[in-house]
Amino acid sequence: MNAKDESRNAAQRSDAELHLDLEIALRIEEYTWVEWHPAGLGHTPLYEGGRFVGHPGDMLAHHYVPADPGAPLAPQPYRRLPGYSADTGLAFRAAERAGIFAGHGARLSASDTGTWTLVTPDARVRVEDDSLPRLLCRASLLWIDRPDAPQADECR
């Protein structure tokens, strides 16, 4: 997915999808709120002021600095935010990183009506949704929020 696609997709997401994608990115996929380093891109066409969501693996991440939580949002703060809630591959990768399938025997099934269900053997996580990517995202967040979940850095 290129930056143009990501930008277009971010603009087309509902608030609920954007919130879910942001939660996955920040809590599971190592994204953080960043700003452009003023000395690095200050006078180039890429520069835009304000904070945005960035990943340390981005091609220009060496120009990122941690954002001040009070900094205003950039004009397109979610341009680099993948659409986990709409992409099965990305959602599955996030679920794997969260550890929901790691030896816990999570069961994924679909009904005749198209409703997806994910249940862990101990039933601590049970999620139903008509969208597989959204289900995987929701289940991942529930899995990492359980009381006995390892800390975020242990999941990576």
JSON list of C-alpha atoms in Angstrom, two decimals:
[
{"chain": "A", "resi": 1, "resn": "MET", "atom": "CA", "xyz": [0.00, 0.00, 0.00]},
{"chain": "A", "resi": 2, "resn": "ASN", "atom": "CA", "xyz": [1.50, 3.34, -0.96]},
{"chain": "A", "resi": 3, "resn": "ALA", "atom": "CA", "xyz": [1.13, 6.65, 0.87]},
{"chain": "A", "resi": 4, "resn": "LYS", "atom": "CA", "xyz": [-1.56, 7.89, -1.53]},
{"chain": "A", "resi": 5, "resn": "ASP", "atom": "CA", "xyz": [-3.68, 4.80, -0.89]},
{"chain": "A", "resi": 6, "resn": "GLU", "atom": "CA", "xyz": [-3.20, 5.11, 2.86]},
{"chain": "A", "resi": 7, "resn": "SER", "atom": "CA", "xyz": [-4.18, 8.78, 2.80]},
{"chain": "A", "resi": 8, "resn": "ARG", "atom": "CA", "xyz": [-7.28, 8.08, 0.72]},
{"chain": "A", "resi": 9, "resn": "ASN", "atom": "CA", "xyz": [-8.24, 5.17, 2.97]},
{"chain": "A", "resi": 10, "resn": "ALA", "atom": "CA", "xyz": [-7.78, 7.22, 6.14]},
{"chain": "A", "resi": 11, "resn": "ALA", "atom": "CA", "xyz": [-10.11, 9.88, 4.78]},
{"chain": "A", "resi": 12, "resn": "GLN", "atom": "CA", "xyz": [-12.75, 7.28, 3.94]},
{"chain": "A", "resi": 13, "resn": "ARG", "atom": "CA", "xyz": [-12.77, 5.49, 7.30]},
{"chain": "A", "resi": 14, "resn": "SER", "atom": "CA", "xyz": [-15.58, 5.94, 9.77]},
{"chain": "A", "resi": 15, "resn": "ASP", "atom": "CA", "xyz": [-14.70, 7.35, 13.20]},
{"chain": "A", "resi": 16, "resn": "ALA", "atom": "CA", "xyz": [-15.14, 3.86, 14.70]},
{"chain": "A", "resi": 17, "resn": "GLU", "atom": "CA", "xyz": [-12.80, 2.28, 12.12]},
{"chain": "A", "resi": 18, "resn": "LEU", "atom": "CA", "xyz": [-10.23, 5.02, 12.57]},
{"chain": "A", "resi": 19, "resn": "HIS", "atom": "CA", "xyz": [-10.33, 4.60, 16.35]},
{"chain": "A", "resi": 20, "resn": "LEU", "atom": "CA", "xyz": [-9.91, 0.83, 16.05]},
{"chain": "A", "resi": 21, "resn": "ASP", "atom": "CA", "xyz": [-7.04, 1.19, 13.57]},
{"chain": "A", "resi": 22, "resn": "LEU", "atom": "CA", "xyz": [-5.34, 3.74, 15.83]},
{"chain": "A", "resi": 23, "resn": "GLU", "atom": "CA", "xyz": [-5.67, 1.48, 18.88]},
{"chain": "A", "resi": 24, "resn": "ILE", "atom": "CA", "xyz": [-4.12, -1.45, 16.99]},
{"chain": "A", "resi": 25, "resn": "ALA", "atom": "CA", "xyz": [-1.30, 0.72, 15.63]},
{"chain": "A", "resi": 26, "resn": "LEU", "atom": "CA", "xyz": [-0.40, 2.36, 18.93]},
{"chain": "A", "resi": 27, "resn": "ARG", "atom": "CA", "xyz": [-0.89, -0.60, 21.26]},
{"chain": "A", "resi": 28, "resn": "ILE", "atom": "CA", "xyz": [0.27, -3.55, 19.16]},
{"chain": "A", "resi": 29, "resn": "GLU", "atom": "CA", "xyz": [2.13, -2.44, 16.03]},
{"chain": "A", "resi": 30, "resn": "GLU", "atom": "CA", "xyz": [4.72, -0.01, 17.53]},
{"chain": "A", "resi": 31, "resn": "TYR", "atom": "CA", "xyz": [3.29, 3.18, 16.01]},
{"chain": "A", "resi": 32, "resn": "THR", "atom": "CA", "xyz": [3.69, 6.38, 18.02]},
{"chain": "A", "resi": 33, "resn": "TRP", "atom": "CA", "xyz": [2.72, 10.02, 17.79]},
{"chain": "A", "resi": 34, "resn": "VAL", "atom": "CA", "xyz": [5.60, 11.85, 16.11]},
{"chain": "A", "resi": 35, "resn": "GLU", "atom": "CA", "xyz": [6.49, 15.13, 14.43]},
{"chain": "A", "resi": 36, "resn": "TRP", "atom": "CA", "xyz": [8.95, 15.93, 11.69]},
{"chain": "A", "resi": 37, "resn": "HIS", "atom": "CA", "xyz": [12.33, 16.97, 13.03]},
{"chain": "A", "resi": 38, "resn": "PRO", "atom": "CA", "xyz": [12.43, 20.68, 12.19]},
{"chain": "A", "resi": 39, "resn": "ALA", "atom": "CA", "xyz": [16.04, 20.58, 11.04]},
{"chain": "A", "resi": 40, "resn": "GLY", "atom": "CA", "xyz": [15.50, 17.47, 8.93]},
{"chain": "A", "resi": 41, "resn": "LEU", "atom": "CA", "xyz": [12.62, 18.42, 6.61]},
{"chain": "A", "resi": 42, "resn": "GLY", "atom": "CA", "xyz": [11.85, 21.98, 7.61]},
{"chain": "A", "resi": 43, "resn": "HIS", "atom": "CA", "xyz": [11.80, 23.48, 4.13]},
{"chain": "A", "resi": 44, "resn": "THR", "atom": "CA", "xyz": [10.88, 20.53, 1.92]},
{"chain": "A", "resi": 45, "resn": "PRO", "atom": "CA", "xyz": [7.53, 19.70, 0.30]},
{"chain": "A", "resi": 46, "resn": "LEU", "atom": "CA", "xyz": [7.16, 16.72, 2.68]},
{"chain": "A", "resi": 47, "resn": "TYR", "atom": "CA", "xyz": [7.13, 18.86, 5.78]},
{"chain": "A", "resi": 48, "resn": "GLU", "atom": "CA", "xyz": [3.84, 19.53, 7.52]},
{"chain": "A", "resi": 49, "resn": "GLY", "atom": "CA", "xyz": [3.60, 20.89, 11.01]},
{"chain": "A", "resi": 50, "resn": "GLY", "atom": "CA", "xyz": [1.88, 19.05, 13.83]},
{"chain": "A", "resi": 51, "resn": "ARG", "atom": "CA", "xyz": [1.83, 15.53, 15.18]},
{"chain": "A", "resi": 52, "resn": "PHE", "atom": "CA", "xyz": [0.94, 12.42, 13.24]},
{"chain": "A", "resi": 53, "resn": "VAL", "atom": "CA", "xyz": [1.06, 8.66, 13.64]},
{"chain": "A", "resi": 54, "resn": "GLY", "atom": "CA", "xyz": [4.35, 7.17, 12.46]},
{"chain": "A", "resi": 55, "resn": "HIS", "atom": "CA", "xyz": [6.16, 3.86, 12.63]},
{"chain": "A", "resi": 56, "resn": "PRO", "atom": "CA", "xyz": [9.88, 3.39, 13.40]},
{"chain": "A", "resi": 57, "resn": "GLY", "atom": "CA", "xyz": [10.18, 1.28, 10.25]},
{"chain": "A", "resi": 58, "resn": "ASP", "atom": "CA", "xyz": [8.92, 4.05, 7.94]},
{"chain": "A", "resi": 59, "resn": "MET", "atom": "CA", "xyz": [11.37, 5.05, 5.26]},
{"chain": "A", "resi": 60, "resn": "LEU", "atom": "CA", "xyz": [11.66, 8.59, 6.65]},
{"chain": "A", "resi": 61, "resn": "ALA", "atom": "CA", "xyz": [11.46, 7.62, 10.34]},
{"chain": "A", "resi": 62, "resn": "HIS", "atom": "CA", "xyz": [14.97, 8.97, 10.91]},
{"chain": "A", "resi": 63, "resn": "HIS", "atom": "CA", "xyz": [13.36, 12.41, 10.50]},
{"chain": "A", "resi": 64, "resn": "TYR", "atom": "CA", "xyz": [10.75, 11.76, 13.22]},
{"chain": "A", "resi": 65, "resn": "VAL", "atom": "CA", "xyz": [10.93, 13.06, 16.77]},
{"chain": "A", "resi": 66, "resn": "PRO", "atom": "CA", "xyz": [8.49, 12.13, 19.53]},
{"chain": "A", "resi": 67, "resn": "ALA", "atom": "CA", "xyz": [5.51, 14.46, 19.50]},
{"chain": "A", "resi": 68, "resn": "ASP", "atom": "CA", "xyz": [4.54, 16.63, 22.39]},
{"chain": "A", "resi": 69, "resn": "PRO", "atom": "CA", "xyz": [1.10, 15.34, 23.52]},
{"chain": "A", "resi": 70, "resn": "GLY", "atom": "CA", "xyz": [-0.19, 18.91, 23.43]},
{"chain": "A", "resi": 71, "resn": "ALA", "atom": "CA", "xyz": [1.01, 19.57, 19.88]},
{"chain": "A", "resi": 72, "resn": "PRO", "atom": "CA", "xyz": [-1.73, 20.22, 17.33]},
{"chain": "A", "resi": 73, "resn": "LEU", "atom": "CA", "xyz": [-2.56, 17.51, 14.83]},
{"chain": "A", "resi": 74, "resn": "ALA", "atom": "CA", "xyz": [-0.95, 17.64, 11.40]},
{"chain": "A", "resi": 75, "resn": "PRO", "atom": "CA", "xyz": [-3.30, 18.32, 8.47]},
{"chain": "A", "resi": 76, "resn": "GLN", "atom": "CA", "xyz": [-3.35, 14.55, 7.70]},
{"chain": "A", "resi": 77, "resn": "PRO", "atom": "CA", "xyz": [-2.33, 12.89, 10.98]},
{"chain": "A", "resi": 78, "resn": "TYR", "atom": "CA", "xyz": [-3.45, 9.39, 9.92]},
{"chain": "A", "resi": 79, "resn": "ARG", "atom": "CA", "xyz": [-1.89, 9.37, 6.46]},
{"chain": "A", "resi": 80, "resn": "ARG", "atom": "CA", "xyz": [0.55, 6.61, 7.47]},
{"chain": "A", "resi": 81, "resn": "LEU", "atom": "CA", "xyz": [-1.96, 4.62, 9.55]},
{"chain": "A", "resi": 82, "resn": "PRO", "atom": "CA", "xyz": [-2.75, 1.25, 7.96]},
{"chain": "A", "resi": 83, "resn": "GLY", "atom": "CA", "xyz": [-6.38, 0.19, 7.69]},
{"chain": "A", "resi": 84, "resn": "TYR", "atom": "CA", "xyz": [-6.25, -2.82, 10.00]},
{"chain": "A", "resi": 85, "resn": "SER", "atom": "CA", "xyz": [-10.04, -2.91, 10.39]},
{"chain": "A", "resi": 86, "resn": "ALA", "atom": "CA", "xyz": [-10.51, -3.35, 6.62]},
{"chain": "A", "resi": 87, "resn": "ASP", "atom": "CA", "xyz": [-7.53, -5.53, 5.66]},
{"chain": "A", "resi": 88, "resn": "THR", "atom": "CA", "xyz": [-7.59, -9.18, 6.72]},
{"chain": "A", "resi": 89, "resn": "GLY", "atom": "CA", "xyz": [-3.84, -9.66, 6.28]},
{"chain": "A", "resi": 90, "resn": "LEU", "atom": "CA", "xyz": [-2.92, -6.65, 8.41]},
{"chain": "A", "resi": 91, "resn": "ALA", "atom": "CA", "xyz": [-5.52, -7.56, 11.05]},
{"chain": "A", "resi": 92, "resn": "PHE", "atom": "CA", "xyz": [-4.28, -11.14, 11.20]},
{"chain": "A", "resi": 93, "resn": "ARG", "atom": "CA", "xyz": [-0.68, -9.97, 11.61]},
{"chain": "A", "resi": 94, "resn": "ALA", "atom": "CA", "xyz": [-1.76, -7.72, 14.49]},
{"chain": "A", "resi": 95, "resn": "ALA", "atom": "CA", "xyz": [-3.65, -10.63, 16.09]},
{"chain": "A", "resi": 96, "resn": "GLU", "atom": "CA", "xyz": [-0.53, -12.79, 15.81]},
{"chain": "A", "resi": 97, "resn": "ARG", "atom": "CA", "xyz": [1.61, -10.04, 17.35]},
{"chain": "A", "resi": 98, "resn": "ALA", "atom": "CA", "xyz": [-0.90, -9.67, 20.17]},
{"chain": "A", "resi": 99, "resn": "GLY", "atom": "CA", "xyz": [-0.45, -13.40, 20.81]},
{"chain": "A", "resi": 100, "resn": "ILE", "atom": "CA", "xyz": [-4.06, -14.52, 20.48]},
{"chain": "A", "resi": 101, "resn": "PHE", "atom": "CA", "xyz": [-3.12, -17.51, 18.33]},
{"chain": "A", "resi": 102, "resn": "ALA", "atom": "CA", "xyz": [0.16, -18.37, 20.11]},
{"chain": "A", "resi": 103, "resn": "GLY", "atom": "CA", "xyz": [-0.53, -21.71, 21.72]},
{"chain": "A", "resi": 104, "resn": "HIS", "atom": "CA", "xyz": [-3.87, -20.63, 23.15]},
{"chain": "A", "resi": 105, "resn": "GLY", "atom": "CA", "xyz": [-6.04, -22.50, 20.66]},
{"chain": "A", "resi": 106, "resn": "ALA", "atom": "CA", "xyz": [-8.22, -19.57, 19.66]},
{"chain": "A", "resi": 107, "resn": "ARG", "atom": "CA", "xyz": [-10.97, -20.85, 17.40]},
{"chain": "A", "resi": 108, "resn": "LEU", "atom": "CA", "xyz": [-12.19, -18.86, 14.42]},
{"chain": "A", "resi": 109, "resn": "SER", "atom": "CA", "xyz": [-15.43, -19.79, 12.67]},
{"chain": "A", "resi": 110, "resn": "ALA", "atom": "CA", "xyz": [-18.03, -18.34, 10.33]},
{"chain": "A", "resi": 111, "resn": "SER", "atom": "CA", "xyz": [-21.77, -18.92, 10.36]},
{"chain": "A", "resi": 112, "resn": "ASP", "atom": "CA", "xyz": [-23.98, -19.47, 7.33]},
{"chain": "A", "resi": 113, "resn": "THR", "atom": "CA", "xyz": [-25.14, -15.86, 7.69]},
{"chain": "A", "resi": 114, "resn": "GLY", "atom": "CA", "xyz": [-21.59, -14.49, 7.46]},
{"chain": "A", "resi": 115, "resn": "THR", "atom": "CA", "xyz": [-20.99, -13.76, 11.12]},
{"chain": "A", "resi": 116, "resn": "TRP", "atom": "CA", "xyz": [-17.43, -14.46, 12.23]},
{"chain": "A", "resi": 117, "resn": "THR", "atom": "CA", "xyz": [-16.72, -15.69, 15.76]},
{"chain": "A", "resi": 118, "resn": "LEU", "atom": "CA", "xyz": [-13.42, -15.92, 17.60]},
{"chain": "A", "resi": 119, "resn": "VAL", "atom": "CA", "xyz": [-13.34, -17.74, 20.94]},
{"chain": "A", "resi": 120, "resn": "THR", "atom": "CA", "xyz": [-10.41, -18.65, 23.14]},
{"chain": "A", "resi": 121, "resn": "PRO", "atom": "CA", "xyz": [-10.64, -22.05, 24.91]},
{"chain": "A", "resi": 122, "resn": "ASP", "atom": "CA", "xyz": [-11.07, -20.40, 28.30]},
{"chain": "A", "resi": 123, "resn": "ALA", "atom": "CA", "xyz": [-13.71, -18.04, 26.79]},
{"chain": "A", "resi": 124, "resn": "ARG", "atom": "CA", "xyz": [-11.87, -14.99, 28.16]},
{"chain": "A", "resi": 125, "resn": "VAL", "atom": "CA", "xyz": [-12.18, -13.59, 24.66]},
{"chain": "A", "resi": 126, "resn": "ARG", "atom": "CA", "xyz": [-15.31, -14.13, 22.61]},
{"chain": "A", "resi": 127, "resn": "VAL", "atom": "CA", "xyz": [-16.04, -11.77, 19.74]},
{"chain": "A", "resi": 128, "resn": "GLU", "atom": "CA", "xyz": [-18.58, -11.85, 16.94]},
{"chain": "A", "resi": 129, "resn": "ASP", "atom": "CA", "xyz": [-18.61, -9.55, 13.92]},
{"chain": "A", "resi": 130, "resn": "ASP", "atom": "CA", "xyz": [-19.69, -9.59, 10.29]},
{"chain": "A", "resi": 131, "resn": "SER", "atom": "CA", "xyz": [-16.23, -8.32, 9.27]},
{"chain": "A", "resi": 132, "resn": "LEU", "atom": "CA", "xyz": [-13.24, -10.66, 9.71]},
{"chain": "A", "resi": 133, "resn": "PRO", "atom": "CA", "xyz": [-10.61, -7.88, 9.91]},
{"chain": "A", "resi": 134, "resn": "ARG", "atom": "CA", "xyz": [-12.67, -5.92, 12.43]},
{"chain": "A", "resi": 135, "resn": "LEU", "atom": "CA", "xyz": [-13.23, -9.08, 14.49]},
{"chain": "A", "resi": 136, "resn": "LEU", "atom": "CA", "xyz": [-9.48, -9.80, 14.56]},
{"chain": "A", "resi": 137, "resn": "CYS", "atom": "CA", "xyz": [-8.76, -6.23, 15.66]},
{"chain": "A", "resi": 138, "resn": "ARG", "atom": "CA", "xyz": [-11.36, -6.26, 18.42]},
{"chain": "A", "resi": 139, "resn": "ALA", "atom": "CA", "xyz": [-10.24, -9.70, 19.65]},
{"chain": "A", "resi": 140, "resn": "SER", "atom": "CA", "xyz": [-6.59, -8.59, 19.68]},
{"chain": "A", "resi": 141, "resn": "LEU", "atom": "CA", "xyz": [-7.36, -5.61, 21.88]},
{"chain": "A", "resi": 142, "resn": "LEU", "atom": "CA", "xyz": [-9.44, -7.72, 24.26]},
{"chain": "A", "resi": 143, "resn": "TRP", "atom": "CA", "xyz": [-6.62, -10.27, 24.41]},
{"chain": "A", "resi": 144, "resn": "ILE", "atom": "CA", "xyz": [-3.94, -7.74, 25.36]},
{"chain": "A", "resi": 145, "resn": "ASP", "atom": "CA", "xyz": [-6.28, -6.13, 27.92]},
{"chain": "A", "resi": 146, "resn": "ARG", "atom": "CA", "xyz": [-6.84, -9.31, 29.91]},
{"chain": "A", "resi": 147, "resn": "PRO", "atom": "CA", "xyz": [-5.43, -9.15, 33.47]},
{"chain": "A", "resi": 148, "resn": "ASP", "atom": "CA", "xyz": [-2.72, -11.78, 32.92]},
{"chain": "A", "resi": 149, "resn": "ALA", "atom": "CA", "xyz": [-1.52, -10.36, 29.58]},
{"chain": "A", "resi": 150, "resn": "PRO", "atom": "CA", "xyz": [2.22, -9.78, 29.20]},
{"chain": "A", "resi": 151, "resn": "GLN", "atom": "CA", "xyz": [3.43, -6.20, 28.93]},
{"chain": "A", "resi": 152, "resn": "ALA", "atom": "CA", "xyz": [3.45, -4.71, 25.42]},
{"chain": "A", "resi": 153, "resn": "ASP", "atom": "CA", "xyz": [7.19, -5.18, 24.92]},
{"chain": "A", "resi": 154, "resn": "GLU", "atom": "CA", "xyz": [6.87, -8.89, 25.77]},
{"chain": "A", "resi": 155, "resn": "CYS", "atom": "CA", "xyz": [4.43, -9.32, 22.85]},
{"chain": "A", "resi": 156, "resn": "ARG", "atom": "CA", "xyz": [6.96, -8.19, 20.24]}
]
